[in-house]
Structures are given as structure tokens and as C-alpha cells.
mmCIF file of C-alpha atoms and ligand atoms in Angstrom:
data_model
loop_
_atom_site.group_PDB
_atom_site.id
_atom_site.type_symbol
_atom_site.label_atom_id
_atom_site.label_comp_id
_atom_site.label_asym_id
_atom_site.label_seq_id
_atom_site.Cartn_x
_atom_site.Cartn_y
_atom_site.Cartn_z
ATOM 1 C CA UNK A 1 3.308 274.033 -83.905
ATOM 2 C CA UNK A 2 6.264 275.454 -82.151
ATOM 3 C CA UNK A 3 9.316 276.506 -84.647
ATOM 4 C CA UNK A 4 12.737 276.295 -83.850
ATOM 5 C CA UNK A 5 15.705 277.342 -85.700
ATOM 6 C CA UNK A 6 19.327 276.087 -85.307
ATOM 7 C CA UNK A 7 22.018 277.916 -87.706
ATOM 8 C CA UNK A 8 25.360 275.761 -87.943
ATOM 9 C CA UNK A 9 29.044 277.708 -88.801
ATOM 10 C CA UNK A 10 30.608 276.238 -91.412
ATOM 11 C CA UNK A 11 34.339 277.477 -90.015
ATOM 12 C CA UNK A 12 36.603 275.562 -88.523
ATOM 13 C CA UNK A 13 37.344 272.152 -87.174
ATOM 14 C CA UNK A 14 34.574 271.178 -84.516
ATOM 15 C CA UNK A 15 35.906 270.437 -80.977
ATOM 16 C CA UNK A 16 35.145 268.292 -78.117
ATOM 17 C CA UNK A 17 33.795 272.097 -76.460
ATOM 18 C CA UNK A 18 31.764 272.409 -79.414
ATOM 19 C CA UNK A 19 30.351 269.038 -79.013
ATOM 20 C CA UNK A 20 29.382 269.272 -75.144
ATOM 21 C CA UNK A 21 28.442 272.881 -75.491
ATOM 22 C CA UNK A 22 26.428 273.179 -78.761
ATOM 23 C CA UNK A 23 26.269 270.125 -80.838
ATOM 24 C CA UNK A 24 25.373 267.360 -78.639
ATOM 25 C CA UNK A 25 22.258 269.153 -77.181
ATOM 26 C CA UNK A 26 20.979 270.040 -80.915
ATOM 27 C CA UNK A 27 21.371 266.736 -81.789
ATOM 28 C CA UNK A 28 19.356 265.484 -78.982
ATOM 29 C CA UNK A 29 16.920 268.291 -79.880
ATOM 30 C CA UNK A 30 16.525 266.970 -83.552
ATOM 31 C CA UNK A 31 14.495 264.141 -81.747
ATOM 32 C CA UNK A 32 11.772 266.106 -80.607
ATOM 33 C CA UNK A 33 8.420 265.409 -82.287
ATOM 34 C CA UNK A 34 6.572 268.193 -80.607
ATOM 35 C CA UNK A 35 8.322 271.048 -82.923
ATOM 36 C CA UNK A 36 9.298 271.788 -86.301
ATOM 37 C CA UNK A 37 12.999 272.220 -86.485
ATOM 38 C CA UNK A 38 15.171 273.401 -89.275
ATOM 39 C CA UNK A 39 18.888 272.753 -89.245
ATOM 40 C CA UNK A 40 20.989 274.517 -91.458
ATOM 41 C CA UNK A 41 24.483 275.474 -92.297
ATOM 42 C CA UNK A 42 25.382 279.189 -92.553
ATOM 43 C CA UNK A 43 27.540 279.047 -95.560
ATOM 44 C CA UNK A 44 26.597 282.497 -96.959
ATOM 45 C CA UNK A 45 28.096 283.680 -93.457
ATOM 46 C CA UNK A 46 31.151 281.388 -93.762
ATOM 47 C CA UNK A 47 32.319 284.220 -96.453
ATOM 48 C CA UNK A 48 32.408 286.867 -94.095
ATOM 49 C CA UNK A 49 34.714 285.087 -92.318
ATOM 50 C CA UNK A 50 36.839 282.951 -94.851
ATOM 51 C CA UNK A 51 37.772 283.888 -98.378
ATOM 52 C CA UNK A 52 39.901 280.639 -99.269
ATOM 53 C CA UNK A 53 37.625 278.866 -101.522
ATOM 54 C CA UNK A 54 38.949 275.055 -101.217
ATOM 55 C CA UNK A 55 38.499 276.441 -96.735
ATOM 56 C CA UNK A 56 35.064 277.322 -97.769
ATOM 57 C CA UNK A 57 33.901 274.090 -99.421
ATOM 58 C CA UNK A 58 35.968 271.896 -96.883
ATOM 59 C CA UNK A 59 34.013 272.987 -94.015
ATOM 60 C CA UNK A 60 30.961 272.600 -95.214
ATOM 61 C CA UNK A 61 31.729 269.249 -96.234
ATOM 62 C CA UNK A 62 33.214 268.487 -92.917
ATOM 63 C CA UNK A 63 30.799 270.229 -90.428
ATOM 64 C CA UNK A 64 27.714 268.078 -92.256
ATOM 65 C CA UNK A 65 29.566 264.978 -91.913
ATOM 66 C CA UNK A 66 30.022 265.420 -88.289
ATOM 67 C CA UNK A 67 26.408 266.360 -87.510
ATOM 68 C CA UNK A 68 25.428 263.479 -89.415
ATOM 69 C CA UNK A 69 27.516 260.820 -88.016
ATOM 70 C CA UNK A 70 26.631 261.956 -84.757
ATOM 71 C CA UNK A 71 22.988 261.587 -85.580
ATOM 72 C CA UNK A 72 21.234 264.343 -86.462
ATOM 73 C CA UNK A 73 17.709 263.327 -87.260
ATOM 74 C CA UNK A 74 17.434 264.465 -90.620
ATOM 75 C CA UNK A 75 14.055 262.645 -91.011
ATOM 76 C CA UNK A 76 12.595 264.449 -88.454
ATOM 77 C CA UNK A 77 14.289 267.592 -88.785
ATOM 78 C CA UNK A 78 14.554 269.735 -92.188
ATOM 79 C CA UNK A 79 18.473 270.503 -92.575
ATOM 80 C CA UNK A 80 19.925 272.430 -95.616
ATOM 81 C CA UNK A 81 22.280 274.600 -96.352
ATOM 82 C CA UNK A 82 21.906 278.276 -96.448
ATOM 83 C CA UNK A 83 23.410 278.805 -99.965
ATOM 84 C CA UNK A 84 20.633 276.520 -101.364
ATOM 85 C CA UNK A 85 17.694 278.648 -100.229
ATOM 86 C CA UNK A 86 17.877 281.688 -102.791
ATOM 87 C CA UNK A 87 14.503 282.955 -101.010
ATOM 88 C CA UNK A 88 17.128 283.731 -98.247
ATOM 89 C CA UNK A 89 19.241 286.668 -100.183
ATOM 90 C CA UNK A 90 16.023 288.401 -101.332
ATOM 91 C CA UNK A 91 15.131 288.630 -97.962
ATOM 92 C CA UNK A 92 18.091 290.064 -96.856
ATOM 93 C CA UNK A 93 17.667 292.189 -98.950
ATOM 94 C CA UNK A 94 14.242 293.337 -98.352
ATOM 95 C CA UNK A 95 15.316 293.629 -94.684
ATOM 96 C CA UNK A 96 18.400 295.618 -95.048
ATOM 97 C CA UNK A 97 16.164 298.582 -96.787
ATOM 98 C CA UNK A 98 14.446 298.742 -93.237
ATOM 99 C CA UNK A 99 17.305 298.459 -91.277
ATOM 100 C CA UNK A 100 18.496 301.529 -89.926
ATOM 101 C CA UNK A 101 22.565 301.797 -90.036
ATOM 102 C CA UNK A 102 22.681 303.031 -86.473
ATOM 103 C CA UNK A 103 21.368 299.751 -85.383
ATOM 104 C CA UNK A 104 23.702 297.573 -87.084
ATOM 105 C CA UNK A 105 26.669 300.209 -85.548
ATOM 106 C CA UNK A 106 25.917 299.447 -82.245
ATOM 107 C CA UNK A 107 26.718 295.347 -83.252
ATOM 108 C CA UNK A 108 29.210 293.586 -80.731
ATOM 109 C CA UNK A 109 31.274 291.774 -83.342
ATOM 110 C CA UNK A 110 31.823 295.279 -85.653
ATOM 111 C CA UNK A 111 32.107 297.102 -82.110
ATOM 112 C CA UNK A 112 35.373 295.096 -81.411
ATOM 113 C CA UNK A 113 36.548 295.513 -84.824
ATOM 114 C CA UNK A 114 36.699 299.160 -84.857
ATOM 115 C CA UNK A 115 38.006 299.179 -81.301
ATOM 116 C CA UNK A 116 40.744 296.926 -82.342
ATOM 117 C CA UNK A 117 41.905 299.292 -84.729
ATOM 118 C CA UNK A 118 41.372 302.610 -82.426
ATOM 119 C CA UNK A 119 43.474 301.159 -80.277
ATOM 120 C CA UNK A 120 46.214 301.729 -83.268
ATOM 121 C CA UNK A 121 46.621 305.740 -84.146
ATOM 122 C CA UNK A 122 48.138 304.885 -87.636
ATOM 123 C CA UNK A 123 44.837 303.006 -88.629
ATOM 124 C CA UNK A 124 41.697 303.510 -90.573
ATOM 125 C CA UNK A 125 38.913 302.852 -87.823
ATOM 126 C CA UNK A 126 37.143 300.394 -90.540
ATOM 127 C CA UNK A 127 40.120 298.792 -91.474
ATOM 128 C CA UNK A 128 39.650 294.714 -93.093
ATOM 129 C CA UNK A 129 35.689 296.070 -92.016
ATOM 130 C CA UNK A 130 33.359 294.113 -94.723
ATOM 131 C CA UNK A 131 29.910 295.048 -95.623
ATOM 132 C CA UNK A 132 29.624 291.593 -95.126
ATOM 133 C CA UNK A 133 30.555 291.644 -91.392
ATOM 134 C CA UNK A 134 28.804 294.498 -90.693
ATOM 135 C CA UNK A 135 25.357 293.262 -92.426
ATOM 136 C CA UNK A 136 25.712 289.897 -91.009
ATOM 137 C CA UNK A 137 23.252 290.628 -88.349
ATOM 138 C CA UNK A 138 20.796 291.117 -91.057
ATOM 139 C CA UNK A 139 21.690 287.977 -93.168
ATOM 140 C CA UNK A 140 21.053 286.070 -89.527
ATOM 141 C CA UNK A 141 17.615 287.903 -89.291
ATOM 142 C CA UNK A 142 16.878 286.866 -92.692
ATOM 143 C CA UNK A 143 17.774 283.001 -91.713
ATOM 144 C CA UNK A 144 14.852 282.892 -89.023
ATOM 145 C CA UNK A 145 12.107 285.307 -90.025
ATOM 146 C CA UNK A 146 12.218 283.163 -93.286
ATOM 147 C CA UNK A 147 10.632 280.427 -91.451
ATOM 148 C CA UNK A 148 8.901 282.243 -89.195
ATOM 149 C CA UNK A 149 10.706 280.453 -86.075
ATOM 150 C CA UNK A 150 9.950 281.905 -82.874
ATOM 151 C CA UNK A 151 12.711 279.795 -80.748
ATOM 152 C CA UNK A 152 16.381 279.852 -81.524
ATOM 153 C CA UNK A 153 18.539 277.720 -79.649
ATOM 154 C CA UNK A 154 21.679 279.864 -79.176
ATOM 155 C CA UNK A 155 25.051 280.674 -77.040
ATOM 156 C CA UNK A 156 25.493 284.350 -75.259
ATOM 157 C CA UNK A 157 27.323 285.504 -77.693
ATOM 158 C CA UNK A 158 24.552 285.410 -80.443
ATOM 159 C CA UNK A 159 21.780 286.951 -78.145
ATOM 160 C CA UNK A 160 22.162 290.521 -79.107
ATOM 161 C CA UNK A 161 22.174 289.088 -83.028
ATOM 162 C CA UNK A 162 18.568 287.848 -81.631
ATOM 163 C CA UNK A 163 17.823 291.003 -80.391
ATOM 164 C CA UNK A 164 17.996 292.672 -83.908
ATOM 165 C CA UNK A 165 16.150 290.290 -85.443
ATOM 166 C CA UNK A 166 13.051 291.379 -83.279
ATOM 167 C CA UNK A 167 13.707 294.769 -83.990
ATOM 168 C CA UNK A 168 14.152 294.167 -87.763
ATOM 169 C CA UNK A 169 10.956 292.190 -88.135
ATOM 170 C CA UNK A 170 8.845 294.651 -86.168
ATOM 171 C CA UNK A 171 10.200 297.319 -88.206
ATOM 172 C CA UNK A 172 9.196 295.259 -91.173
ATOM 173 C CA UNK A 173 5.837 294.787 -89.656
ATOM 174 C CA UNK A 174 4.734 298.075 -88.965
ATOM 175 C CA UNK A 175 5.835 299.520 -92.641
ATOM 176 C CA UNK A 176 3.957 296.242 -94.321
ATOM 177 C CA UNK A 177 1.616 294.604 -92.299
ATOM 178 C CA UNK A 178 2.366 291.770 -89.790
ATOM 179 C CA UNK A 179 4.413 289.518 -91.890
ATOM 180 C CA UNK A 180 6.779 288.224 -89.335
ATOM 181 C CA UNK A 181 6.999 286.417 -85.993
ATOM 182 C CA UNK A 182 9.440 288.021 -83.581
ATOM 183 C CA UNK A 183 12.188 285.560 -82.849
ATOM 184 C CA UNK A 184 13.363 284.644 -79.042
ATOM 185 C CA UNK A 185 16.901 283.671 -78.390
ATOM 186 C CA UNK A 186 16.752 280.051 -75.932
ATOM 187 C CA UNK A 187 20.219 280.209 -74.105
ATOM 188 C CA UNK A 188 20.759 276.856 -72.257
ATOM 189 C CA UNK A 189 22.154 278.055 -69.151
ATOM 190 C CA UNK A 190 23.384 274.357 -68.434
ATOM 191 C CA UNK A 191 25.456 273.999 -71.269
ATOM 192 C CA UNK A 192 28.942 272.338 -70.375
ATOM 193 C CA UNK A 193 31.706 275.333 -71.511
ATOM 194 C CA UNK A 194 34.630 273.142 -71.933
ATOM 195 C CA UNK A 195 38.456 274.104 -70.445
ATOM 196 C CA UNK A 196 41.140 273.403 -73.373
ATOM 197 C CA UNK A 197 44.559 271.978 -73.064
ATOM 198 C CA UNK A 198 45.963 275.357 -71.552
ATOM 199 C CA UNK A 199 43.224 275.774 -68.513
ATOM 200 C CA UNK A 200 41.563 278.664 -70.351
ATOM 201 C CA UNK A 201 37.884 278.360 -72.140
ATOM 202 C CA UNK A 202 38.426 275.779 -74.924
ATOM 203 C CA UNK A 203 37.837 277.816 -78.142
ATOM 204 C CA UNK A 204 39.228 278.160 -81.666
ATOM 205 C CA UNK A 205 40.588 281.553 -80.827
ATOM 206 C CA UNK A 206 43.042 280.456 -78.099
ATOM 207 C CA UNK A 207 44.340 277.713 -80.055
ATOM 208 C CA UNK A 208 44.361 275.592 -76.969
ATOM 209 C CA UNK A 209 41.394 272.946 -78.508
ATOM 210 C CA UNK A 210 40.951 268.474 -78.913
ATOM 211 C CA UNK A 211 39.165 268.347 -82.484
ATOM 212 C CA UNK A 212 35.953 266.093 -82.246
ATOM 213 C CA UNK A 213 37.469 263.414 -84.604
ATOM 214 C CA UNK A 214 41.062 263.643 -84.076
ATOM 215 C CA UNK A 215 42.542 260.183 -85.001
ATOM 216 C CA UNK A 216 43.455 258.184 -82.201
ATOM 217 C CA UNK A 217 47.121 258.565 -81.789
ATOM 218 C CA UNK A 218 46.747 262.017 -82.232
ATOM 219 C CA UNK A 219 44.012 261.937 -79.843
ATOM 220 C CA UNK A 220 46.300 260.580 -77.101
ATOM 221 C CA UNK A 221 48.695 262.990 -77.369
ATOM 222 C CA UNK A 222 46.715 266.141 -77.133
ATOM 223 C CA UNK A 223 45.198 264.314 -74.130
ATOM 224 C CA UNK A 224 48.786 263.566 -72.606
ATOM 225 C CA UNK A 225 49.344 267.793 -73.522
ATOM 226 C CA UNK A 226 46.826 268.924 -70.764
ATOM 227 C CA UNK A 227 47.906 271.038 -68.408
ATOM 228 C CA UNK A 228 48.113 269.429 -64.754
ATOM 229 C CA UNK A 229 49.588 271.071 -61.488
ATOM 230 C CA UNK A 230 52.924 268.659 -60.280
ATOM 231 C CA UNK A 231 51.424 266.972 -57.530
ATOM 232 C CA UNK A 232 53.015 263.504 -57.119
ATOM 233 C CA UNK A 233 51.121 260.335 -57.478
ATOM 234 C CA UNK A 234 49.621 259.473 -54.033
ATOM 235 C CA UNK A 235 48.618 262.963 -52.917
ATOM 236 C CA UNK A 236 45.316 263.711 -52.977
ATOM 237 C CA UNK A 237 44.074 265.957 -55.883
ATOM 238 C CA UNK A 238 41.119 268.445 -56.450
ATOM 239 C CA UNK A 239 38.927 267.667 -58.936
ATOM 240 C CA UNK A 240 37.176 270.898 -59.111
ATOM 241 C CA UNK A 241 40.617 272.602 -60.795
ATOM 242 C CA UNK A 242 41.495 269.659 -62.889
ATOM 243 C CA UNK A 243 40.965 270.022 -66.994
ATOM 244 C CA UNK A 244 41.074 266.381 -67.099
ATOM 245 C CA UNK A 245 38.268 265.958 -64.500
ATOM 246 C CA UNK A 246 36.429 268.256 -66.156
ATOM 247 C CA UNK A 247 36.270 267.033 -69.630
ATOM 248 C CA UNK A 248 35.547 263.700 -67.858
ATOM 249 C CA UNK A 249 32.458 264.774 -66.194
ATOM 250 C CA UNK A 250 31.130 266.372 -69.669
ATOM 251 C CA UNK A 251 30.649 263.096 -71.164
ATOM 252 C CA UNK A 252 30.351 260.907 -68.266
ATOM 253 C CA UNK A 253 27.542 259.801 -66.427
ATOM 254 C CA UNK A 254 26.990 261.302 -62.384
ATOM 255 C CA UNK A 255 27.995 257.553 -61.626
ATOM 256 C CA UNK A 256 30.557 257.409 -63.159
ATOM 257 C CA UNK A 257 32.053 260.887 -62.449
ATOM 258 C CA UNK A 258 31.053 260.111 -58.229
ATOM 259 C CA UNK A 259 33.557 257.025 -58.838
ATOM 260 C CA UNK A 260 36.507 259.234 -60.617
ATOM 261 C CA UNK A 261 36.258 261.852 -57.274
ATOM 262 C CA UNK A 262 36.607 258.803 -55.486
ATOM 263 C CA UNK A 263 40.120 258.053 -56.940
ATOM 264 C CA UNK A 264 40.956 262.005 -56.928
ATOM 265 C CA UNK A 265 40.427 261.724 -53.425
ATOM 266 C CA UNK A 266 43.025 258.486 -53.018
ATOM 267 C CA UNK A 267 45.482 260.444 -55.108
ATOM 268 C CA UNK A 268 45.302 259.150 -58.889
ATOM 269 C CA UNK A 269 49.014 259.888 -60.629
ATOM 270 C CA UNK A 270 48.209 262.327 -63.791
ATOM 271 C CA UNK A 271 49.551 259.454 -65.862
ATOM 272 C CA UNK A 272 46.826 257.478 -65.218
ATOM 273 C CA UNK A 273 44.315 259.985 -65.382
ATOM 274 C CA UNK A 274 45.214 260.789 -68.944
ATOM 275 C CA UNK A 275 45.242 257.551 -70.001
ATOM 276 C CA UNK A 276 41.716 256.902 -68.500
ATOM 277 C CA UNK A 277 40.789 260.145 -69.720
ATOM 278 C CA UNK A 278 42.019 258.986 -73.580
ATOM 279 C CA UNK A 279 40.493 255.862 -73.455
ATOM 280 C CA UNK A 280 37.241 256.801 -72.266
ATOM 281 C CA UNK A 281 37.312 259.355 -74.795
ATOM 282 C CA UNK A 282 38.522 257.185 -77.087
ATOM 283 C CA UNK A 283 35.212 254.808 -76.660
ATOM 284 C CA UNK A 284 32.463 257.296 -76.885
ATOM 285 C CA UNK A 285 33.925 259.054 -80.068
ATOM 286 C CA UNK A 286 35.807 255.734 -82.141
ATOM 287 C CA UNK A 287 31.954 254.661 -83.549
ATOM 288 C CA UNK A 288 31.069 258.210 -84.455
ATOM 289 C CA UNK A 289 34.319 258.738 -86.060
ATOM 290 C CA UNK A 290 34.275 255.540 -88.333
ATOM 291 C CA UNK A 291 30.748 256.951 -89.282
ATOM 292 C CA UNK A 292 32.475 260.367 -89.986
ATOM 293 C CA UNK A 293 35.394 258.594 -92.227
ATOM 294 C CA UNK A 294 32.946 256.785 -93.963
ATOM 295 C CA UNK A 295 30.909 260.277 -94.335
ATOM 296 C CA UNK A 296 33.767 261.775 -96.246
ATOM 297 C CA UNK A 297 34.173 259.124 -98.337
ATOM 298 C CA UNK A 298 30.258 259.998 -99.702
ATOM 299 C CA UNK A 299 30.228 263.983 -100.617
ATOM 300 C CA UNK A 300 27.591 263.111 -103.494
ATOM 301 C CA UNK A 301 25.279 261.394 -100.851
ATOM 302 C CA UNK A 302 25.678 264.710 -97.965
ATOM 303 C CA UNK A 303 24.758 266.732 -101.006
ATOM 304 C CA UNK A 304 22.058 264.516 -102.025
ATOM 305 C CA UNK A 305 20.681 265.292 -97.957
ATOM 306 C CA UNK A 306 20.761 268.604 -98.016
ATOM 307 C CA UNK A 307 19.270 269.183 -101.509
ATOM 308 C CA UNK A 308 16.503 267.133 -99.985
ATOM 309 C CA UNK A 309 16.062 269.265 -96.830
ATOM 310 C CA UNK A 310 16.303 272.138 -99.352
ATOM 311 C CA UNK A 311 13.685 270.977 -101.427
ATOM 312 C CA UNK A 312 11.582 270.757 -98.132
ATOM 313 C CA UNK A 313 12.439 274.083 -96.958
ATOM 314 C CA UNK A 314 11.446 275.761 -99.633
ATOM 315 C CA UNK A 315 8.029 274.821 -99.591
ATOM 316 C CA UNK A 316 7.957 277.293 -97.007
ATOM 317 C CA UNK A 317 10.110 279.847 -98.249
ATOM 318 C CA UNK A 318 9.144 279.905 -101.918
ATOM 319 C CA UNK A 319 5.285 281.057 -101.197
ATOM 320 C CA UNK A 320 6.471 283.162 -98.359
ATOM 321 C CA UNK A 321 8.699 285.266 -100.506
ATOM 322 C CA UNK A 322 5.816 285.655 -102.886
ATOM 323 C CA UNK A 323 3.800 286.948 -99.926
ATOM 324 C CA UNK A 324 6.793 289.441 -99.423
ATOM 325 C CA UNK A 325 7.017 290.577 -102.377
ATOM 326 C CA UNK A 326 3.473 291.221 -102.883
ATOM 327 C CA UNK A 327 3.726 293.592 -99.258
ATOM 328 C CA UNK A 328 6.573 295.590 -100.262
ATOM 329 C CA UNK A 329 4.751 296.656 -104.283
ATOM 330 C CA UNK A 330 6.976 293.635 -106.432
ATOM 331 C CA UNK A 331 4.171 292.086 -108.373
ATOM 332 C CA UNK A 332 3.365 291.686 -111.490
ATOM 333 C CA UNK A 333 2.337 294.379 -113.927
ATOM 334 C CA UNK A 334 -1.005 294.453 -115.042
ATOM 335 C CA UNK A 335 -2.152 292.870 -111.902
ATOM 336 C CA UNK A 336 -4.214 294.151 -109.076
HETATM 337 N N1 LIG B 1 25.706 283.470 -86.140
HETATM 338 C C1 LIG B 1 25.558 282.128 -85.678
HETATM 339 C C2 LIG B 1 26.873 281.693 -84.979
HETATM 340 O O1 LIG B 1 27.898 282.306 -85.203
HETATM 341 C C3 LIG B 1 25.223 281.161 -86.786
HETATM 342 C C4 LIG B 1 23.922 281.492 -87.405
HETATM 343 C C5 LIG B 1 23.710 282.028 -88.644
HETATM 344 C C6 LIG B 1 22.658 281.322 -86.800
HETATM 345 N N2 LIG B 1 22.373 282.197 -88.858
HETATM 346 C C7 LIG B 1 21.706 281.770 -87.741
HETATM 347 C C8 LIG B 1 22.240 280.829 -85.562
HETATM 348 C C9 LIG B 1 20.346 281.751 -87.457
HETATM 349 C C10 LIG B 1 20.887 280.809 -85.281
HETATM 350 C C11 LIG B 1 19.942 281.279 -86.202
HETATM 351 O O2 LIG B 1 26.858 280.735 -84.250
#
């Protein structure tokens, strides 16, 4: 059977981009009976990237609670978190002795780093650099080859991280024997990217984002924030430029998005556009966000899920490791 792999940041609030771009697809992908899937989150990589424990713990509590109230099929599915796999640290381990610096150099994300602080003279070149940041390539090898997935459902940005997977593993492979299946990076080229509240991409990084489960009021006024050009009600408006339209037509159906064109077309007054906009919003995210509430509310029972999907991974990863072990000279004493 098939293997798929779908690694889930624990940083940050999730956004409606997140949702149309990454989350929503995933979810719909935990359905499939045709594959095995693990879902997991990356809290070992959340510490590159946050040191603030009460941030650390937070997140993960909150990003489970939102894939789970959106209905990730956790039946069907195994989903865990990273930190409760210990198989996965010996494994990085065992693949950072075969992976060669210069490959890990040449990493986009430690690339823009040093550039960043090139660009000032007074500046050490590695400055606020981690060992974590720069091996985090290697922890995200460790995350697939674990489970020998061979598809990884992921956006641009993480294809090169794909890239040295393969080229970890088949390093491992020739030194110890073919242990490993080379991973594949799936990039869904249809993927909604999502314009934020200034115009521009939305994304964490530009501030300019509508949080998933942002209570309703506050919902409505992030929506009334979005940036519109000052054409009076009456005049016919382009849809193709419009934020609003677009964040419409991510969640709508083609129906339902022909109709809103229609009223472009006749000159809709951004007033009313916003308010549709919020309320149609509003429907399609109030169940999911009772669910999420409720979520919150239960940290002992989202622990209790992902000790089970632990439990289930590590059926795999427990005699794998041994396996491991045994092909790099770690076994017993004594023994043949
Ligand atoms: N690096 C990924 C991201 O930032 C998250 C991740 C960690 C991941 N380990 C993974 C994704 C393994 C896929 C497979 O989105």
C-alpha cells in the first residue's frame, strides 16, 4: 500500500489561507482508504522556531484542536505528535552522521539567514543561526524515512527539504544496505493561495491574515478591514482584483461564485460585499468553531488521541529502529 506523510507546524495561529491552501485538502485526504496516511505535528521543529515554552505547548494544543474539529479522520489516519515518537531522534541522529555539511549549506531557509546578515557589515554571518535550524532538514528526513512514506503532500517551499531527504536516504542506503524508500514531494498545483487584508499573499509573515476561528465580532471586523479600490456603489466592479471576491470563491461553490460575478457585474457597493462576505464566512466556519471551543475545553482527551496514534505509529517505528540499529553495528554484545 501507498504511504503518505503529512507533517503539521505547530507555530502560529492557523488562517483562513492556511485552511484553503493546506488544511482543507489534508483533511479531505485523511478520507482516503486506498493509502496509509500518518498525520503528525512537528513539535520537535516548533523549537527551532519558538523558545517560549507556554508558545510551545499552546500551539500544539491549538493546531490539534483545529484539525480535529475540522475533521481529520483520525480513525482512518494514524496522527501523533512528533515529540512522542522517540524512534524519531535516534534517527536523526543516525542520519546526520551521513549527512554531508555541504548539503545542508546549500538549504534555502539557512541560505536567507546568512544573507540577511551579509547584508549587515557589522554582523557575524551566522548570527541567531541554530544547529537546530540548520539540521532541520535532517530532523524532516528523519520524519518520513521513519515510515518509509514515499508521497508527501507538500507546498513549494518544502520541496527542496524533499529533495534532501532522497539524497539522505540514498546515502544511507548505499553505506548500509537498502533500508529506505526515497521520498517524493506531491505539490498540489491547484491549491487556492489566499490574498490577506492588505492585497498581498495572506501569510503570517506580512501580518496582513483572518485567523481560522476568530470569534465572530472579531471576524466581522477584519472582514470590514479588507482592502477595496473606492469605486462607488453602482459602478461595475472587477472581480478578478477584488480580495473579497477572492476569498469568496475559495470556499464557495462554481454556482455560487457564477452568481456573485453576476452582482460584480451590476455594481455591488463594498458594504454589502463585506457583509455577504462575513456572513457567508461566518456559516461555513460557526459549526467548526463551536467544535474547536469545545476542543479546548478537553486537552486530556487531544492527548489521549495522539498517545493513541502514537501507540500505533510505533508499531512501525519501534522494529524499524531495531532494523537500523542492527545495519549501522548497535547490537547487542555477545550476539552474532
Ligand atoms: N517543514 C514542514 C513545514 O514547515 C513541516 C514538516 C516537518 C513536514 N516534518 C515534515 C512536512 C515531514 C512533511 C513531512 O511545513
Amino acid at each position: 500500500m501507498e504511504i503518505t506523510l503529512t507533517g503539521i507546524t505547530t507555530t502560529g495561529t492557523p488562517h483562513l489561507g492556511n485552511y484553503v491552501g493546506a488544511i482543507l485538502p489534508a483533511i479531505e485526504a485523511s478520507r482516503r482508504t486506498d493509502v496509509r496516511s500518518f498525520y503528525f505535528l512537528a513539535d520537535y521543529h516548533a523549537l527551532v522556531k519558538c523558545q517560549d515554552p507556554a508558545l510551545v505547548h499552546r500551539s500544539r494544543l491549538e493546531v490539534a484542536a483545529t484539525w480535529l474539529a475540522l475533521g481529520l479522520d483520525v480513525e482512518n489516519v494514524i496522527f501523533y505528535a512528533q515529540t512522542d515518537i522517540p524512534e524519531i531522534l535516534e534517527l536523526t541522529w543516525m542520519l546526520t552522521c551521513v549527512t554531508a555539511k555541504g548539503l545542508m549549506n546549500r538549504a534555502h531557509a539557512y541560505k536567507a539567514a546568512v544573507a540577511e546578515n551579509m547584508a549587515d557589515p557589522d554582523k557575524d554571518p551566522d548570527k541567531g543561526v541554530t544547529m537546530g535550524l540548520f539540521c532541520y532538514p535532517i530532523l524532516m528526513a528523519a520524519d518520513i524515512l521513519m515510515f518509509k512514506a514515499s508521497k508527501i503532500p507538500v507546498g513549494k517551499d518544502q520541496v527542496q527539504h524533499l529533495e534532501m531527504a532522497r539524497d539522505i536516504a540514498a546515502r544511507f542506503n548505499y553505506l548500509y544496505g537498502e533500508h529506505f524508500v526515497l521520498p517524493e514531494a506531491v505539490v498540489d498545483e491547484r491549491a487556492a493561495v489566499l490574498v490577506g487584508l492588505d492585497g498581498r499573499k495572506m501569510s503570517k509573515s506580512y501580518g496582513n491574515t483572518i485567523p481560522l476561528f476568530e470569534p465572530e465580532k472579531a471576524l466581522r471586523k477584519l472582514i470590514m478591514r479588507i482592502k477595496t479600490n473606492s469605486l462607488p456603489p453602482e459602478t461595475p466592479k472587477d472581480p478578478a482584483t477584488c480580495t473579497l471576491f477572492q476569498i469568496y470563491q475559495a470556499f464557495a461553490t462554481v454556482g455560487e461564485t457564477a452568481a456573485l460575478r453576476e452582482r460584480y457585474a451590476q455594481g455591488i457597493a463594498w458594504g454589502e460585499m463585506k457583509q455577504l462576505l462575513f456572513e457567508y464566512l461566518n456559516a461555513r466556519l460557526s459549526e467548526p468553531r463551536q467544535r474547536y471551543l469545545e476542543l479546548l475545553q478537553e486537552p486530556d482527551h487531544i492527548e489521549q488521541i495522539l498517545k493513541r496514534g502514537a501507540a500505533r505509529a510505533r508499531e512501525y517505528s519501534a522494529p524499524f529502529l531495531q532494523e537500523l540499529r542492527r545495519a549501522v553495528g548497535i547490537w547487542p554484545l555477545g550476539q552474532g
